[in-house]
PDB file of C-alpha atoms in Angstrom:
ATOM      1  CA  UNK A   1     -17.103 -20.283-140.917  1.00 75.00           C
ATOM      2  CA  UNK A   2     -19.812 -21.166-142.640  1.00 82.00           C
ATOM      3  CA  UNK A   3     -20.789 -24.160-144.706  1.00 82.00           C
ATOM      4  CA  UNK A   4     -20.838 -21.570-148.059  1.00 84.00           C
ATOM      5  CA  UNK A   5     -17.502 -20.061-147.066  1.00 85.00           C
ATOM      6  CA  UNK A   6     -15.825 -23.606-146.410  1.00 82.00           C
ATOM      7  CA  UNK A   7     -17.293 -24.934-149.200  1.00 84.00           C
ATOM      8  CA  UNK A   8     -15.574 -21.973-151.543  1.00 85.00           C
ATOM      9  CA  UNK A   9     -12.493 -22.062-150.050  1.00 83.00           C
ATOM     10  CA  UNK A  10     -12.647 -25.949-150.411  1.00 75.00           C
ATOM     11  CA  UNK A  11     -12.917 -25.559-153.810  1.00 79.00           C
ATOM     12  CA  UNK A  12     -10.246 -22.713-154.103  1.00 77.00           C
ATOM     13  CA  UNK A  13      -7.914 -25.619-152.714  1.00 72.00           C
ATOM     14  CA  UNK A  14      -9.368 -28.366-155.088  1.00 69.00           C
ATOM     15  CA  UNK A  15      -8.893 -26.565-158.386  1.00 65.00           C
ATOM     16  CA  UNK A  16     -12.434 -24.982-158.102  1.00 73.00           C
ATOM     17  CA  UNK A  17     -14.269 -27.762-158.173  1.00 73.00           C
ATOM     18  CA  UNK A  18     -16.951 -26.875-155.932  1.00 79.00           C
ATOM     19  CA  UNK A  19     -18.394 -29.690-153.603  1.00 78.00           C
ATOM     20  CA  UNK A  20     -21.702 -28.684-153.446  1.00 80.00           C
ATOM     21  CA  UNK A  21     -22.642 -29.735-157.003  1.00 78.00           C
ATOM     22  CA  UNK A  22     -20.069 -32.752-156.532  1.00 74.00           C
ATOM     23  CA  UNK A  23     -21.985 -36.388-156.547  1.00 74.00           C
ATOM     24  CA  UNK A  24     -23.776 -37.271-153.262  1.00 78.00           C
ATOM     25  CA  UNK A  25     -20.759 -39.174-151.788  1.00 73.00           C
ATOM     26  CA  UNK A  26     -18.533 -36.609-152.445  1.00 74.00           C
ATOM     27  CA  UNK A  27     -20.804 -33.930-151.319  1.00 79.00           C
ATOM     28  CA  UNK A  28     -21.505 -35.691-147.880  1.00 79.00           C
ATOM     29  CA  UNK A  29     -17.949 -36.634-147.518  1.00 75.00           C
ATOM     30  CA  UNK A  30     -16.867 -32.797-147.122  1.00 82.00           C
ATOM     31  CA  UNK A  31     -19.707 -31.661-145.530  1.00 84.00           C
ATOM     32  CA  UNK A  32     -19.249 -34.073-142.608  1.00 83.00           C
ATOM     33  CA  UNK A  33     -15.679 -32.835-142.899  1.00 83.00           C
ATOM     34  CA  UNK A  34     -16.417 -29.205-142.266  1.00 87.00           C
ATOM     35  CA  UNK A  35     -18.365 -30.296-139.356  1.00 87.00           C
ATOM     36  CA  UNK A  36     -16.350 -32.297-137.412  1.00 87.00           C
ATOM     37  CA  UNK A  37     -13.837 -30.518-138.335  1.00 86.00           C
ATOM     38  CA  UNK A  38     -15.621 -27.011-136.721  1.00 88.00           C
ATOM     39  CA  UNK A  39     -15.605 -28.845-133.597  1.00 89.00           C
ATOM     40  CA  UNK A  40     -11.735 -29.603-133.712  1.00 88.00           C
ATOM     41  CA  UNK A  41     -10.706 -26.412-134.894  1.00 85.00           C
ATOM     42  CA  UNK A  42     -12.686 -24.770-131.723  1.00 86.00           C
ATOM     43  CA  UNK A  43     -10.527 -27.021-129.782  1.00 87.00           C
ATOM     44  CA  UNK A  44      -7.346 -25.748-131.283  1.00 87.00           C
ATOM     45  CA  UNK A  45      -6.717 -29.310-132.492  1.00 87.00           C
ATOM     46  CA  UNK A  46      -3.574 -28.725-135.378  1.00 89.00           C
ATOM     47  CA  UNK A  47      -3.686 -30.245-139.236  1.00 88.00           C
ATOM     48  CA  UNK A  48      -0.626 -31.960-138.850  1.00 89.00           C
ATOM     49  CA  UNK A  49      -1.895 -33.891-135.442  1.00 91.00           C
ATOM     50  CA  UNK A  50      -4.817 -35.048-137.558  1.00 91.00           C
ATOM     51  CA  UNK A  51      -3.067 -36.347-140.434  1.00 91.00           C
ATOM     52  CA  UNK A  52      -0.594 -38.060-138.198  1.00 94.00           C
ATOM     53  CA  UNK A  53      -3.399 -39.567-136.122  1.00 94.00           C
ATOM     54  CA  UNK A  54      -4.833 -41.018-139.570  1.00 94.00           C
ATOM     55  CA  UNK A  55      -1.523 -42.436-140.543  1.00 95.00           C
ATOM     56  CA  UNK A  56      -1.116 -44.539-137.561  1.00 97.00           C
ATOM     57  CA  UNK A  57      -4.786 -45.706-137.883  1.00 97.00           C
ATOM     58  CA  UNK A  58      -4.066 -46.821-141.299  1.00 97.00           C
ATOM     59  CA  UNK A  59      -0.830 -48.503-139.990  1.00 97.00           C
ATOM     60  CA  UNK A  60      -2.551 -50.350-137.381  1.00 97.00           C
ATOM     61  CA  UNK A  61      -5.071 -52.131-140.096  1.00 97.00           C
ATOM     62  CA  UNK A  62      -2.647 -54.386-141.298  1.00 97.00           C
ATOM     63  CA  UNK A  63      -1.556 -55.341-137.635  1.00 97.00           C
ATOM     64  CA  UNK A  64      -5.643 -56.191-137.050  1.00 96.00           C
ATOM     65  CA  UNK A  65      -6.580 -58.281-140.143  1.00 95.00           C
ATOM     66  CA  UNK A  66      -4.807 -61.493-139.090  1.00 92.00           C
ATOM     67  CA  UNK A  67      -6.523 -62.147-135.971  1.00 91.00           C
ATOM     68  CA  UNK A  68      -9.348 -63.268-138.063  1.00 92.00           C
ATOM     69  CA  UNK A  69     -12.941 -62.412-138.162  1.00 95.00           C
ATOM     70  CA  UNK A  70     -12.683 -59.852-135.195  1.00 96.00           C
ATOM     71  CA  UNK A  71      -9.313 -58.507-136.560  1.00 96.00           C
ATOM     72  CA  UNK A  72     -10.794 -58.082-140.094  1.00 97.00           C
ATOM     73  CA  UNK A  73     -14.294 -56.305-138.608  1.00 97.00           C
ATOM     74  CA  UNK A  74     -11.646 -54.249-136.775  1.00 97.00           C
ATOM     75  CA  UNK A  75      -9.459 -53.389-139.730  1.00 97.00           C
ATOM     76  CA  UNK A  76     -13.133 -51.974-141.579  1.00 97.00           C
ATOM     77  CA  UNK A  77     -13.254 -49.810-138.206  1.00 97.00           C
ATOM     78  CA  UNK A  78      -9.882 -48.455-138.196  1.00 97.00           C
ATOM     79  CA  UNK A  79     -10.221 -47.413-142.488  1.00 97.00           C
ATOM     80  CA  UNK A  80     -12.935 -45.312-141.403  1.00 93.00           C
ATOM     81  CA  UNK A  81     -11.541 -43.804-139.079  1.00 94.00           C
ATOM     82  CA  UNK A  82      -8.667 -42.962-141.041  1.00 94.00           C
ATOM     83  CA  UNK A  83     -10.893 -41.807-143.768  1.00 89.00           C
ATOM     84  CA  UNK A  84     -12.309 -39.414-141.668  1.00 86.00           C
ATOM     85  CA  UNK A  85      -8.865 -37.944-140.118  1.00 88.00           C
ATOM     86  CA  UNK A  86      -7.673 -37.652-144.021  1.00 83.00           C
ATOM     87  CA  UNK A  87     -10.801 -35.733-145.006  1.00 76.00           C
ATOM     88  CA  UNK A  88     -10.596 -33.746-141.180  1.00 85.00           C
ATOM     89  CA  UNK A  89      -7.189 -32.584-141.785  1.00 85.00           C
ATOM     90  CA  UNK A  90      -7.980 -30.633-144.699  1.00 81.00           C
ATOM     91  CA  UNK A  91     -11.241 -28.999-142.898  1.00 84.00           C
ATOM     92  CA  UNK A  92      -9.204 -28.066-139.832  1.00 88.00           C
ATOM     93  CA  UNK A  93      -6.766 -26.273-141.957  1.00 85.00           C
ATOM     94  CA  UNK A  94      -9.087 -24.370-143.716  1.00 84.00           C
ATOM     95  CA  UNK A  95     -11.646 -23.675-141.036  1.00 86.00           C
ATOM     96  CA  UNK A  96      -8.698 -22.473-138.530  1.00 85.00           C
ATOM     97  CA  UNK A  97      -6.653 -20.444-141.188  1.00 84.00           C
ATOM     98  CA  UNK A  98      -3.502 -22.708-141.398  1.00 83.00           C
ATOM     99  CA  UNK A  99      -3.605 -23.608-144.773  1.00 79.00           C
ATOM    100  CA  UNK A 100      -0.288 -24.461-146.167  1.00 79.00           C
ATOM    101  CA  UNK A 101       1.507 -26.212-149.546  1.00 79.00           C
ATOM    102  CA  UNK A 102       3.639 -28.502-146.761  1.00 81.00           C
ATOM    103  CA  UNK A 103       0.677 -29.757-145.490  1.00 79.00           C
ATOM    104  CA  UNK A 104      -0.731 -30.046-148.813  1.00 78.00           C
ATOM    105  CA  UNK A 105       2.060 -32.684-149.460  1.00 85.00           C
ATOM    106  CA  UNK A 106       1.523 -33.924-146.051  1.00 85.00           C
ATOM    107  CA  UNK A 107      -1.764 -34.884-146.639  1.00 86.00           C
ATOM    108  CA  UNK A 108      -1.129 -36.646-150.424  1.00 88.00           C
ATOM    109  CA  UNK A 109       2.097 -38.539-149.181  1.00 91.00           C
ATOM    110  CA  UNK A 110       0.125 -39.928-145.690  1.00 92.00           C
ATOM    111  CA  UNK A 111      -2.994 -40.981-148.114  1.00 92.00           C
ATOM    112  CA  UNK A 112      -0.289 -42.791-150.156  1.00 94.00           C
ATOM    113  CA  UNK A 113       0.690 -44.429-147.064  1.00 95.00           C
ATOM    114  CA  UNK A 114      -2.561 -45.034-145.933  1.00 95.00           C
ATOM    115  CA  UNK A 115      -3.529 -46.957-149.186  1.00 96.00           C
ATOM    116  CA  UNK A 116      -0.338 -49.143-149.014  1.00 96.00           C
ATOM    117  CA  UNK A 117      -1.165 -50.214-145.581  1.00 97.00           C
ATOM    118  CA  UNK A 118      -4.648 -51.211-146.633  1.00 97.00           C
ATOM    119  CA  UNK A 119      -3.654 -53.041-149.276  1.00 97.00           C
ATOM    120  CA  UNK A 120      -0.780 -54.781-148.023  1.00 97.00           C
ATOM    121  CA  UNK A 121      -3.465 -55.777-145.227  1.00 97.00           C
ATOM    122  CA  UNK A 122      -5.659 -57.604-148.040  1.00 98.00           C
ATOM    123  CA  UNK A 123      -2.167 -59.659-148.802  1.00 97.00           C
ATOM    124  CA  UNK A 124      -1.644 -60.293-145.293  1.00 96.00           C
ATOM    125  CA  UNK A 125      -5.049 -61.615-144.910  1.00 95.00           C
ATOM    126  CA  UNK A 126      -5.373 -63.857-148.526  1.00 94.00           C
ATOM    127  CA  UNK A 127      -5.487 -61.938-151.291  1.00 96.00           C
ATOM    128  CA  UNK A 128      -3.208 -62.438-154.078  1.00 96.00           C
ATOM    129  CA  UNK A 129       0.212 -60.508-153.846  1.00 96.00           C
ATOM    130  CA  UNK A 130       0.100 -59.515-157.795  1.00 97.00           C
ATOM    131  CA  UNK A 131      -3.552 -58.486-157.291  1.00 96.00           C
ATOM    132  CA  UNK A 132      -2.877 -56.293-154.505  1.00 97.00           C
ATOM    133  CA  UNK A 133       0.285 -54.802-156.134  1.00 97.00           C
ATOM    134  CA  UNK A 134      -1.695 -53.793-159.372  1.00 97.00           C
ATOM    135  CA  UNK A 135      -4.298 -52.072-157.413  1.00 97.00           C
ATOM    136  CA  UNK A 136      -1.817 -50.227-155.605  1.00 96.00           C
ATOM    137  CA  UNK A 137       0.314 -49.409-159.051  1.00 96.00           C
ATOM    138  CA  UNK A 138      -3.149 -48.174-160.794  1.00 96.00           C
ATOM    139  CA  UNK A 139      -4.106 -45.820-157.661  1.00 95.00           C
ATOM    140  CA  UNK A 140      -0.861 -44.200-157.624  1.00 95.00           C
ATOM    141  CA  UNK A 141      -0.786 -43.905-161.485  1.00 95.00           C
ATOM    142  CA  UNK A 142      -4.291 -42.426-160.990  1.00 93.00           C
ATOM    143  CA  UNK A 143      -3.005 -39.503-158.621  1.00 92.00           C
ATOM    144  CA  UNK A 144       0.258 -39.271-160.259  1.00 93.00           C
ATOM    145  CA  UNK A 145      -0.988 -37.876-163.685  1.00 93.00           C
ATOM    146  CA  UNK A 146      -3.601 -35.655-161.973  1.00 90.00           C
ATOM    147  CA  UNK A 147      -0.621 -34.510-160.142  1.00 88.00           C
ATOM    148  CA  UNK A 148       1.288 -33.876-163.117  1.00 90.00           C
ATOM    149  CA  UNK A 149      -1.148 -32.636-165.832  1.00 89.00           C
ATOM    150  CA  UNK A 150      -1.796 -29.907-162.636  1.00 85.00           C
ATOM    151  CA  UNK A 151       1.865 -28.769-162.912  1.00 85.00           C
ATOM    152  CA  UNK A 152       1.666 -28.838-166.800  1.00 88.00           C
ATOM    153  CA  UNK A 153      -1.196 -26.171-166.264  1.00 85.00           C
ATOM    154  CA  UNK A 154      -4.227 -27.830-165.906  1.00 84.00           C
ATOM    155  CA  UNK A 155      -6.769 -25.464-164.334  1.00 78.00           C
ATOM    156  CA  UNK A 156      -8.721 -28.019-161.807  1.00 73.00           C
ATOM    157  CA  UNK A 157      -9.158 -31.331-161.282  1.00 77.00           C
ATOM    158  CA  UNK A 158     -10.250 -32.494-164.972  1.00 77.00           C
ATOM    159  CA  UNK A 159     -13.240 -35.000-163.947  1.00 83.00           C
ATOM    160  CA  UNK A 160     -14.410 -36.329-160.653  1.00 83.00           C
ATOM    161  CA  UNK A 161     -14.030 -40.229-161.767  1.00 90.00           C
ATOM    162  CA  UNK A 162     -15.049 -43.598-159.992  1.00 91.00           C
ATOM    163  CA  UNK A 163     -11.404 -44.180-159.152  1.00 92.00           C
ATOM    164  CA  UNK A 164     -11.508 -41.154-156.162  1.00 91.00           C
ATOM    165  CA  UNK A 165     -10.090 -41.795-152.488  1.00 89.00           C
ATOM    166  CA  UNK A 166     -13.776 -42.448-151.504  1.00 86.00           C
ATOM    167  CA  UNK A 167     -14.473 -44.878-153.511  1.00 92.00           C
ATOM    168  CA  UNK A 168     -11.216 -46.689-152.287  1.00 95.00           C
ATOM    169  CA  UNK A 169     -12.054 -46.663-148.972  1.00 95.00           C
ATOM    170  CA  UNK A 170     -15.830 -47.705-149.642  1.00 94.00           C
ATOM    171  CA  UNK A 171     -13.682 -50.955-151.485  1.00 96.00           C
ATOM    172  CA  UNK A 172     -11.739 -51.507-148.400  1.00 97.00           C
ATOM    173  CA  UNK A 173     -14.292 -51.079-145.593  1.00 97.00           C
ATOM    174  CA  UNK A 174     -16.470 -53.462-147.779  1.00 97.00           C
ATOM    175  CA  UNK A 175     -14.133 -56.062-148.474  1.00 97.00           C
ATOM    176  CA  UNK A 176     -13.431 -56.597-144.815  1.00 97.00           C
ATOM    177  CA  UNK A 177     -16.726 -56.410-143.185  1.00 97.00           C
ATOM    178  CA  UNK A 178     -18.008 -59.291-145.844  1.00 97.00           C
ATOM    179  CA  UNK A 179     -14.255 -61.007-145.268  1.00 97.00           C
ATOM    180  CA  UNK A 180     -14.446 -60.638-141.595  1.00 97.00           C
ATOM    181  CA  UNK A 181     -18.659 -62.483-142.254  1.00 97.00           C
ATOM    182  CA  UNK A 182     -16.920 -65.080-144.404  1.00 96.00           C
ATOM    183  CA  UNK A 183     -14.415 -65.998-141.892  1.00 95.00           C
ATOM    184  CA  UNK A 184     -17.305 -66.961-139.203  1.00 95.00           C
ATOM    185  CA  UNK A 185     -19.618 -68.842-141.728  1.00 94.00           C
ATOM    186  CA  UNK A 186     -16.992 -70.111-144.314  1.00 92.00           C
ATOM    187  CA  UNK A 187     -13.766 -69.382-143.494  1.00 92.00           C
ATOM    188  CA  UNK A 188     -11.951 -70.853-146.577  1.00 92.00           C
ATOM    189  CA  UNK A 189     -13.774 -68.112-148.463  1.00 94.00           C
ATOM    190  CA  UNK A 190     -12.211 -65.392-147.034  1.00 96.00           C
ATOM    191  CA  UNK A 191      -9.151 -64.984-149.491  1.00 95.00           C
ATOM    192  CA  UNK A 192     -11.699 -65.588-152.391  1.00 96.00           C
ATOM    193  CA  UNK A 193     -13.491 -62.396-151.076  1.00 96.00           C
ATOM    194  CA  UNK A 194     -10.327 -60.137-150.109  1.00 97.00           C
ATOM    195  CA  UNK A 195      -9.073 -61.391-154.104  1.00 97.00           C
ATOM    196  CA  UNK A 196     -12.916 -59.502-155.420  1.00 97.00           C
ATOM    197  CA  UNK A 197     -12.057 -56.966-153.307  1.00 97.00           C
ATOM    198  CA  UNK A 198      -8.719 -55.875-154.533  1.00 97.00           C
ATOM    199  CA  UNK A 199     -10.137 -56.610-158.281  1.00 97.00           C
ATOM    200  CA  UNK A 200     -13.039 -54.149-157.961  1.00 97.00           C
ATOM    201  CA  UNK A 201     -10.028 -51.854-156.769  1.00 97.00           C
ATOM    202  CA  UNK A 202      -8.311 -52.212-159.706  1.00 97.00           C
ATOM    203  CA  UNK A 203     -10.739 -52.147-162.312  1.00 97.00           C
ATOM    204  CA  UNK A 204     -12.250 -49.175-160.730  1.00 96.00           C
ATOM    205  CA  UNK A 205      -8.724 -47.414-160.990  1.00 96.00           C
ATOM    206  CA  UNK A 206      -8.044 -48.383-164.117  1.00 96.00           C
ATOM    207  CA  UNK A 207     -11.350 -46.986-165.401  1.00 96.00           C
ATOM    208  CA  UNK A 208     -10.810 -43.981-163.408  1.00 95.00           C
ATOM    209  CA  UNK A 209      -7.706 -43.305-164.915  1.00 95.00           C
ATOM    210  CA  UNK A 210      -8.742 -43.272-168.347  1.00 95.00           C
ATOM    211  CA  UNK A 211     -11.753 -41.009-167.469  1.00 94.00           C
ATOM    212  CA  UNK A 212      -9.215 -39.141-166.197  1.00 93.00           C
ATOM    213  CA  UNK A 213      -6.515 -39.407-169.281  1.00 93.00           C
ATOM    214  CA  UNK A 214      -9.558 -38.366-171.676  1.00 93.00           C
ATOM    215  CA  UNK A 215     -10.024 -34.963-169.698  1.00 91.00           C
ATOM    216  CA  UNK A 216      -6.051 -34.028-169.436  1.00 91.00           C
ATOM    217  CA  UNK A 217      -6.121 -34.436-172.730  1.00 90.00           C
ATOM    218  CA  UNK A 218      -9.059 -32.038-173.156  1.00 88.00           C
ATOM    219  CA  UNK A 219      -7.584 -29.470-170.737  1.00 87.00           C
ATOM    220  CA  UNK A 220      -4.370 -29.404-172.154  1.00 87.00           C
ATOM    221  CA  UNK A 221      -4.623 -30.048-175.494  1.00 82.00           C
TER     222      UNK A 221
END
């Protein structure tokens, strides 16, 4: 398959929004997806074994953070890693013809998961409980009225906003290499930095999801 034909059936599976005019993040996102993802599929690697692989990776981040700097530096490791299983699942399906709505749902309830383990590693490491609840609350809301306006006929994804999984993860994998810094130089600094973390998660979200209420109410107006 090539990168054209992924890239249109990607977008058949995305509410036709086609990644290939999507921002440069985005864009290089999937395309590193289809590749790795070629390479799988050739050796009959499944979806499901993916997305299961990325769930334990994201489990295992909040067993890493509290053995300190190396734990935290670890943690940043294992969310890309599980970044790239979530976005490899997908490919695989599509590139080896097992495209399904189960493991549609798969994939959106183990990227829930994923995001609740990364945040409840922030808590375990210093950040504030409340903080780190919001954050979660606001990404859920985020995907939960995308989810919805979708079944109430919306015809794609509205708006690509500043809330998406990527920019999550970019949060995350930031927040604990510069934690996992603080806690060698300054250690008492490190819940100070996990708290900006989780904020710029939040606010992010929050103005993600009213980019995002402004276009539902566009598309189904």
């Amino acid at each position: 398959m090539t990168w054209d034909q992924y890239a249109e059936a990607w977008a058949g599976l995305h509410g036709g929004f086609d990644p290939r005019r999507a921002p440069v993040l985005v864009r290089g996102w999937v395309r590193l997806a289809y590749r790795i993802g070629s390479w799988l599929g050739a050796r009959r690697v499944t979806p499901f074994t993916v997305t299961l692989a990325g769930v334990l990776l994201c489990l295992a981040v909040p067993l890493a953070v509290p053995a300190g700097a190396c734990g935290l530096a670890l943690g940043a490791a294992l969310v890309l890693l599980a970044a790239a299983a979530d976005g490899l699942d997908g490919a695989v399906a599509v590139i080896t013809g097992r495209v399904s709505r189960a493991g549609y749902v798969y994939d959106s309830v183990a990227d829930r998961i994923g995001e609740a383990a990364w945040l409840a590693a922030f808590w375990l490491a210093g950040a504030p409980a409340w903080l780190t609840v919001g954050a979660g609350a606001a990404s859920w809301l985020h995907e939960y009225v995308r989810a919805r306006a979708a079944a109430a006929g919306m015809p794609d994804i509205g708006v690509v906003t500043v809330g998406e999984r990527p920019t999550r993860v970019a949060v995350t994998v930031t927040g604990l290499i510069v934690a996992s810094l603080a806690a060698v130089v300054a250690p008492g600094w490190v819940p100070l930095v996990l708290a900006v973390a989780v904020a710029v998660w939040l606010i992010l979200q929050l103005f993600g999801l009213g980019q995002l209420t402004v276009a539902v109410r566009a598309a189904l107006r």
